[in-house]
Amino acid sequence: MLHKNTILTLKFNLLYVDYSQTFIYRNGAEMSKKKSKHNHKNYKIATLCVHGSGGYDPATGSVGKPIYQTSTFAFENAKAGADIFLGEREGYVYTRISNPTQAAFESEMAFLEKGEAALAFSSGMAAISGVIFALCKSGDNFVSSDTLYGGSHELFAETLPRWQIQAREVNAVNPENISKAIDKKTRLIYIETPANPTMSVIDIEACADIARKNKIPLVVDNTFSTPYFQQPLTLGASVVLHSATKYIGGHGDTIAGVVVSSKEFIDNLRMGILRDLGGVISPLNAWLLVRGLKTLAVRMEKHQENAFQVAKYLQFHPKIAKVMYPGLTTHPQYLIARKQMRGFGGMISFEVKGGRKAGEKLMDSVKLITLAVSLGDVDSLIEHPASMTHSTYAKHELEAVGITENLVRLSVGIEDPADLIDDLSQALNKIK
Ligand code: LCS
């Protein structure tokens, strides 16, 4: 929908100007007060995943969300079209700006993340770059955690500097490092927690405090946890984003991204970034995500249950040097994870004794688990971060963030955990 107050000719510099005023700096209590108007307020999150924000298709009463597979929308008459363009009347115009199937996904995501509004993108990277471009102009900087998905690191370290936007990557496990890196040109704090692939956990509330004191937004990549296990907006973050390709879709059949924040931020992101840069999600992909959300709760519970069993099995295996899973009491940030996450998710990373060769042997020997990048699918996936997803990091950077040559990442699927453990066991036996 084009909203009444949206200035359609909004330009990038205008979008940038007053942003600090538009964020949600509320604590959890205030957020839930705002949401208490909602009919579904007493339902648990598993129920909310299935029933969402409620409502049926307004045009037909269809219970399943329809796929509005159209690029454009007819205007009632010329005046109505002109009024919609002026922002004086609500209505759909063109699917690069908005579409009812996209809107259905966005409203479910806003609801589950406890934000005011959401905006879907064609990929997680489109969502991340869109947020950074919305907040920074040439000459600005932002402070980011240093352990990130390799594509995010590449964007921050290699691509954004071409527009004179500097990312200052720091070890955000100690939030003091964030404070130290902030200066007058810092426009946002960006964190990924738990981090891909080391599973390090960052204290969201501590980062939100720093953001609030500096009057800049905290942006959290919540891909690994999903709103089912972690809701950063209720912990003081201003923007939460996802690679919806992963657990939100859940079936490994869609590339997508989504951003959740205040209505004002999202309206401006839509009209200033999505409309102009064009990284729009297709109606079919939006529909796959709406469908994915219906089973988010059961999938996340099963991913977690399986991950726990696999992590415990690996932890005591003689050929494994170290297991990183936030649910293990041996995880260095276990207490922070306990504080801010309702559950620990389905991602594990571990170091294999015998270096890179031993890790390769393991990955080449699994039969049930698929050797592939991506994560969050119902099928289990295994990969080698240093040479695959995180090969965008320089060698010294990999060492600094703990992505060792013998680190293997496992996205634990929803298969029977005994089959997964058998598969890992036979593969580990092949390591000499
Ligand atoms: N954020 C996180 C935490 C990710 O893991 C990824 C992709 C992205 C953002 C980017 O999302 P996309 O554009 O791919 O939808 N992570 C991948 C990974 O670990 N393997 O392949 C992709």
Short mmCIF file of N, CA, C and O in Angstrom, two decimals, residues 333-421:
data_model
loop_
_atom_site.label_atom_id
_atom_site.label_comp_id
_atom_site.label_asym_id
_atom_site.label_seq_id
_atom_site.Cartn_x
_atom_site.Cartn_y
_atom_site.Cartn_z
N GLN A 333 29.55 -18.06 25.77
CA GLN A 333 28.50 -17.07 26.08
C GLN A 333 27.18 -17.77 26.43
O GLN A 333 26.09 -17.24 26.15
N TYR A 334 27.27 -18.90 27.04
CA TYR A 334 26.06 -19.67 27.37
C TYR A 334 25.05 -18.83 28.17
O TYR A 334 23.85 -18.84 27.90
N LEU A 335 25.57 -18.07 29.15
CA LEU A 335 24.64 -17.32 30.02
C LEU A 335 23.94 -16.20 29.26
O LEU A 335 22.77 -15.92 29.49
N ILE A 336 24.66 -15.58 28.33
CA ILE A 336 24.01 -14.53 27.51
C ILE A 336 22.96 -15.17 26.61
O ILE A 336 21.85 -14.66 26.45
N ALA A 337 23.32 -16.32 26.04
CA ALA A 337 22.35 -17.03 25.19
C ALA A 337 21.09 -17.35 26.00
O ALA A 337 19.97 -17.12 25.55
N ARG A 338 21.28 -17.84 27.22
CA ARG A 338 20.15 -18.18 28.09
C ARG A 338 19.28 -16.94 28.37
O ARG A 338 18.06 -17.02 28.44
N LYS A 339 19.96 -15.81 28.53
CA LYS A 339 19.25 -14.56 28.88
C LYS A 339 18.37 -14.08 27.71
O LYS A 339 17.25 -13.65 27.92
N GLN A 340 18.89 -14.16 26.49
CA GLN A 340 18.18 -13.48 25.41
C GLN A 340 17.50 -14.40 24.39
O GLN A 340 16.76 -13.90 23.54
N MET A 341 17.74 -15.71 24.49
CA MET A 341 17.13 -16.62 23.52
C MET A 341 16.18 -17.58 24.23
O MET A 341 16.50 -18.08 25.30
N ARG A 342 15.04 -17.83 23.60
CA ARG A 342 14.10 -18.81 24.17
C ARG A 342 14.57 -20.23 23.89
O ARG A 342 14.11 -21.19 24.51
N GLY A 343 15.43 -20.39 22.88
CA GLY A 343 15.97 -21.68 22.51
C GLY A 343 17.23 -21.43 21.71
O GLY A 343 17.55 -20.27 21.40
N PHE A 344 17.96 -22.49 21.36
CA PHE A 344 19.32 -22.29 20.84
C PHE A 344 19.49 -22.62 19.36
O PHE A 344 20.56 -22.50 18.81
N GLY A 345 18.43 -23.09 18.71
CA GLY A 345 18.45 -23.25 17.27
C GLY A 345 19.09 -24.55 16.80
O GLY A 345 19.36 -25.46 17.60
N GLY A 346 19.32 -24.60 15.50
CA GLY A 346 19.75 -25.85 14.87
C GLY A 346 21.13 -25.80 14.25
O GLY A 346 21.49 -26.71 13.48
N MET A 347 21.92 -24.74 14.54
CA MET A 347 23.24 -24.63 13.92
C MET A 347 24.34 -25.02 14.92
O MET A 347 24.32 -24.61 16.08
N ILE A 348 25.27 -25.82 14.41
CA ILE A 348 26.41 -26.26 15.23
C ILE A 348 27.66 -26.05 14.40
O ILE A 348 27.65 -26.28 13.19
N SER A 349 28.75 -25.66 15.03
CA SER A 349 30.03 -25.81 14.33
C SER A 349 30.99 -26.55 15.25
O SER A 349 30.83 -26.54 16.48
N PHE A 350 31.94 -27.23 14.62
CA PHE A 350 32.86 -28.04 15.43
C PHE A 350 34.21 -28.16 14.73
O PHE A 350 34.31 -28.04 13.50
N GLU A 351 35.25 -28.37 15.54
CA GLU A 351 36.60 -28.54 15.00
C GLU A 351 36.94 -30.02 15.03
O GLU A 351 36.77 -30.69 16.05
N VAL A 352 37.44 -30.49 13.88
CA VAL A 352 37.79 -31.91 13.77
C VAL A 352 39.29 -32.05 14.05
O VAL A 352 40.10 -31.25 13.54
N LYS A 353 39.66 -33.02 14.87
CA LYS A 353 41.10 -33.26 15.11
C LYS A 353 41.71 -33.76 13.81
O LYS A 353 41.08 -34.53 13.08
N GLY A 354 42.94 -33.30 13.51
CA GLY A 354 43.58 -33.76 12.27
C GLY A 354 43.53 -32.72 11.16
O GLY A 354 43.87 -33.01 10.02
N GLY A 355 43.07 -31.51 11.50
CA GLY A 355 43.15 -30.38 10.57
C GLY A 355 42.17 -30.47 9.41
O GLY A 355 41.20 -31.23 9.43
N ARG A 356 42.46 -29.66 8.40
CA ARG A 356 41.56 -29.51 7.25
C ARG A 356 41.29 -30.84 6.56
O ARG A 356 40.17 -31.12 6.13
N LYS A 357 42.34 -31.66 6.42
CA LYS A 357 42.20 -32.95 5.71
C LYS A 357 41.16 -33.84 6.39
O LYS A 357 40.34 -34.49 5.73
N ALA A 358 41.21 -33.86 7.74
CA ALA A 358 40.26 -34.69 8.49
C ALA A 358 38.83 -34.16 8.29
O ALA A 358 37.89 -34.94 8.09
N GLY A 359 38.69 -32.84 8.28
CA GLY A 359 37.37 -32.22 8.06
C GLY A 359 36.85 -32.57 6.67
O GLY A 359 35.67 -32.89 6.50
N GLU A 360 37.75 -32.51 5.69
CA GLU A 360 37.35 -32.84 4.30
C GLU A 360 36.90 -34.29 4.20
O GLU A 360 35.93 -34.61 3.52
N LYS A 361 37.64 -35.14 4.89
CA LYS A 361 37.29 -36.57 4.87
C LYS A 361 35.87 -36.76 5.43
O LYS A 361 35.06 -37.51 4.86
N LEU A 362 35.59 -36.07 6.53
CA LEU A 362 34.27 -36.17 7.14
C LEU A 362 33.20 -35.70 6.14
O LEU A 362 32.20 -36.40 5.91
N MET A 363 33.42 -34.53 5.54
CA MET A 363 32.40 -33.96 4.64
C MET A 363 32.21 -34.81 3.39
O MET A 363 31.11 -34.90 2.84
N ASP A 364 33.32 -35.45 2.95
CA ASP A 364 33.21 -36.32 1.76
C ASP A 364 32.58 -37.67 2.09
O ASP A 364 32.19 -38.41 1.20
N SER A 365 32.53 -38.01 3.37
CA SER A 365 32.08 -39.35 3.76
C SER A 365 30.62 -39.41 4.21
O SER A 365 30.05 -40.50 4.30
N VAL A 366 30.02 -38.24 4.55
CA VAL A 366 28.62 -38.31 4.99
C VAL A 366 27.74 -38.75 3.81
O VAL A 366 28.03 -38.44 2.65
N LYS A 367 26.70 -39.50 4.14
CA LYS A 367 25.84 -40.03 3.08
C LYS A 367 24.43 -39.44 3.13
O LYS A 367 23.83 -39.16 2.12
N LEU A 368 23.93 -39.27 4.35
CA LEU A 368 22.58 -38.72 4.51
C LEU A 368 22.65 -37.18 4.49
O LEU A 368 21.84 -36.52 3.85
N ILE A 369 23.63 -36.63 5.17
CA ILE A 369 23.80 -35.18 5.26
C ILE A 369 24.38 -34.69 3.94
O ILE A 369 25.28 -35.31 3.38
N THR A 370 23.84 -33.57 3.43
CA THR A 370 24.29 -33.05 2.13
C THR A 370 25.43 -32.05 2.30
O THR A 370 25.36 -31.16 3.16
N LEU A 371 26.46 -32.21 1.47
CA LEU A 371 27.57 -31.25 1.44
C LEU A 371 27.13 -30.07 0.59
O LEU A 371 27.09 -30.16 -0.65
N ALA A 372 26.72 -29.00 1.25
CA ALA A 372 26.20 -27.81 0.53
C ALA A 372 26.20 -26.63 1.48
O ALA A 372 26.06 -26.80 2.70
N VAL A 373 26.31 -25.41 0.88
CA VAL A 373 26.15 -24.21 1.71
C VAL A 373 24.66 -23.99 1.93
O VAL A 373 23.84 -24.84 1.58
N SER A 374 24.32 -22.84 2.50
CA SER A 374 22.98 -22.50 3.00
C SER A 374 22.72 -23.24 4.30
O SER A 374 23.57 -24.04 4.77
N LEU A 375 21.60 -22.97 4.89
CA LEU A 375 21.30 -23.50 6.23
C LEU A 375 19.82 -23.30 6.51
O LEU A 375 19.11 -22.63 5.75
N GLY A 376 19.37 -23.92 7.59
CA GLY A 376 17.98 -23.70 8.02
C GLY A 376 16.97 -24.52 7.25
O GLY A 376 15.76 -24.32 7.40
N ASP A 377 17.44 -25.44 6.41
CA ASP A 377 16.51 -26.28 5.64
C ASP A 377 16.08 -27.48 6.49
O ASP A 377 16.77 -27.85 7.44
N VAL A 378 15.00 -28.11 6.08
CA VAL A 378 14.58 -29.33 6.78
C VAL A 378 15.61 -30.44 6.61
O VAL A 378 15.74 -31.32 7.46
N ASP A 379 16.39 -30.41 5.52
CA ASP A 379 17.46 -31.39 5.32
C ASP A 379 18.73 -30.90 6.01
O ASP A 379 19.03 -29.72 5.97
N SER A 380 19.52 -31.81 6.56
CA SER A 380 20.80 -31.41 7.18
C SER A 380 21.83 -31.09 6.10
O SER A 380 21.93 -31.79 5.09
N LEU A 381 22.59 -30.01 6.34
CA LEU A 381 23.60 -29.55 5.38
C LEU A 381 24.93 -29.36 6.12
O LEU A 381 24.95 -28.85 7.24
N ILE A 382 26.02 -29.75 5.46
CA ILE A 382 27.34 -29.61 6.08
C ILE A 382 28.25 -28.84 5.12
O ILE A 382 28.10 -28.95 3.89
N GLU A 383 29.15 -28.04 5.66
CA GLU A 383 30.07 -27.28 4.78
C GLU A 383 31.32 -26.85 5.54
O GLU A 383 31.37 -26.95 6.78
N HIS A 384 32.29 -26.33 4.77
CA HIS A 384 33.57 -25.90 5.33
C HIS A 384 33.68 -24.37 5.20
O HIS A 384 34.00 -23.86 4.11
N PRO A 385 33.40 -23.62 6.28
CA PRO A 385 33.35 -22.16 6.18
C PRO A 385 34.62 -21.53 5.59
O PRO A 385 34.53 -20.65 4.72
N ALA A 386 35.80 -21.96 6.05
CA ALA A 386 37.04 -21.26 5.62
C ALA A 386 37.21 -21.28 4.11
O ALA A 386 37.72 -20.32 3.53
N SER A 387 36.78 -22.36 3.45
CA SER A 387 36.98 -22.42 1.99
C SER A 387 35.69 -22.16 1.22
O SER A 387 35.70 -22.10 -0.01
N MET A 388 34.57 -22.04 1.91
CA MET A 388 33.29 -21.87 1.20
C MET A 388 32.62 -20.57 1.63
O MET A 388 32.98 -19.50 1.13
N THR A 389 31.66 -20.63 2.56
CA THR A 389 30.86 -19.43 2.90
C THR A 389 31.70 -18.25 3.41
O THR A 389 31.29 -17.11 3.29
N HIS A 390 32.86 -18.53 4.01
CA HIS A 390 33.64 -17.46 4.60
C HIS A 390 35.00 -17.28 3.91
O HIS A 390 35.92 -16.70 4.48
N SER A 391 35.08 -17.76 2.66
CA SER A 391 36.33 -17.60 1.90
C SER A 391 36.53 -16.13 1.52
O SER A 391 37.56 -15.76 0.97
N THR A 392 35.54 -15.28 1.80
CA THR A 392 35.68 -13.84 1.56
C THR A 392 36.55 -13.17 2.63
O THR A 392 36.94 -12.02 2.46
N TYR A 393 36.82 -13.86 3.72
CA TYR A 393 37.70 -13.34 4.78
C TYR A 393 39.15 -13.62 4.39
O TYR A 393 39.46 -14.72 3.91
N ALA A 394 40.04 -12.65 4.63
CA ALA A 394 41.47 -12.89 4.43
C ALA A 394 41.93 -13.89 5.49
O ALA A 394 41.28 -14.05 6.54
N LYS A 395 43.06 -14.55 5.22
CA LYS A 395 43.54 -15.61 6.12
C LYS A 395 43.69 -15.11 7.57
O LYS A 395 43.23 -15.76 8.51
N HIS A 396 44.29 -13.91 7.71
CA HIS A 396 44.51 -13.40 9.07
C HIS A 396 43.18 -13.05 9.75
O HIS A 396 43.03 -13.17 10.95
N GLU A 397 42.19 -12.64 8.94
CA GLU A 397 40.87 -12.32 9.50
C GLU A 397 40.17 -13.60 9.98
O GLU A 397 39.52 -13.60 11.03
N LEU A 398 40.31 -14.66 9.20
CA LEU A 398 39.71 -15.94 9.60
C LEU A 398 40.25 -16.37 10.96
O LEU A 398 39.48 -16.76 11.85
N GLU A 399 41.56 -16.27 11.09
CA GLU A 399 42.20 -16.66 12.37
C GLU A 399 41.68 -15.79 13.50
O GLU A 399 41.33 -16.28 14.58
N ALA A 400 41.59 -14.47 13.23
CA ALA A 400 41.19 -13.54 14.29
C ALA A 400 39.79 -13.83 14.81
O ALA A 400 39.51 -13.66 16.00
N VAL A 401 38.89 -14.27 13.93
CA VAL A 401 37.51 -14.50 14.39
C VAL A 401 37.25 -15.97 14.74
O VAL A 401 36.13 -16.34 15.08
N GLY A 402 38.28 -16.80 14.64
CA GLY A 402 38.15 -18.19 15.07
C GLY A 402 37.56 -19.13 14.03
O GLY A 402 37.03 -20.19 14.38
N ILE A 403 37.64 -18.74 12.75
CA ILE A 403 37.18 -19.66 11.69
C ILE A 403 38.42 -20.44 11.24
O ILE A 403 39.14 -20.05 10.32
N THR A 404 38.66 -21.53 11.94
CA THR A 404 39.89 -22.29 11.71
C THR A 404 39.73 -23.21 10.48
O THR A 404 38.61 -23.45 10.02
N GLU A 405 40.87 -23.73 10.02
CA GLU A 405 40.89 -24.63 8.85
C GLU A 405 40.13 -25.92 9.12
O GLU A 405 39.65 -26.57 8.19
N ASN A 406 40.07 -26.32 10.40
CA ASN A 406 39.40 -27.59 10.72
C ASN A 406 37.97 -27.38 11.24
O ASN A 406 37.37 -28.29 11.78
N LEU A 407 37.44 -26.16 11.03
CA LEU A 407 36.06 -25.89 11.48
C LEU A 407 35.06 -26.35 10.42
O LEU A 407 35.17 -25.98 9.25
N VAL A 408 34.10 -27.13 10.87
CA VAL A 408 33.04 -27.63 9.99
C VAL A 408 31.72 -27.09 10.53
O VAL A 408 31.52 -27.04 11.75
N ARG A 409 30.83 -26.64 9.62
CA ARG A 409 29.53 -26.13 10.07
C ARG A 409 28.43 -27.11 9.67
O ARG A 409 28.41 -27.61 8.55
N LEU A 410 27.54 -27.36 10.61
CA LEU A 410 26.46 -28.31 10.36
C LEU A 410 25.12 -27.62 10.64
O LEU A 410 24.89 -27.11 11.73
N SER A 411 24.28 -27.59 9.62
CA SER A 411 22.90 -27.12 9.80
C SER A 411 22.07 -28.37 10.02
O SER A 411 21.85 -29.16 9.10
N VAL A 412 21.63 -28.56 11.25
CA VAL A 412 20.96 -29.81 11.61
C VAL A 412 19.50 -29.75 11.17
O VAL A 412 18.76 -28.83 11.56
N GLY A 413 19.11 -30.69 10.35
CA GLY A 413 17.75 -30.72 9.81
C GLY A 413 16.77 -31.40 10.76
O GLY A 413 17.03 -31.55 11.96
N ILE A 414 15.63 -31.81 10.20
CA ILE A 414 14.57 -32.37 11.06
C ILE A 414 14.43 -33.88 10.87
O ILE A 414 13.40 -34.46 11.21
N GLU A 415 15.48 -34.52 10.34
CA GLU A 415 15.45 -35.98 10.19
C GLU A 415 15.43 -36.64 11.58
O GLU A 415 15.54 -35.96 12.61
N ASP A 416 15.35 -37.96 11.62
CA ASP A 416 15.48 -38.66 12.90
C ASP A 416 16.92 -38.47 13.39
O ASP A 416 17.88 -38.78 12.65
N PRO A 417 17.11 -37.98 14.63
CA PRO A 417 18.47 -37.69 15.08
C PRO A 417 19.38 -38.93 15.11
O PRO A 417 20.59 -38.82 14.92
N ALA A 418 18.79 -40.11 15.31
CA ALA A 418 19.61 -41.34 15.32
C ALA A 418 20.25 -41.56 13.96
O ALA A 418 21.41 -41.98 13.86
N ASP A 419 19.52 -41.25 12.89
CA ASP A 419 20.07 -41.40 11.54
C ASP A 419 21.21 -40.40 11.31
O ASP A 419 22.21 -40.71 10.67
N LEU A 420 21.02 -39.19 11.83
CA LEU A 420 22.07 -38.17 11.66
C LEU A 420 23.34 -38.59 12.41
O LEU A 420 24.46 -38.49 11.89
N ILE A 421 23.15 -39.08 13.63
CA ILE A 421 24.31 -39.49 14.44
C ILE A 421 24.99 -40.70 13.81
O ILE A 421 26.22 -40.76 13.73
#
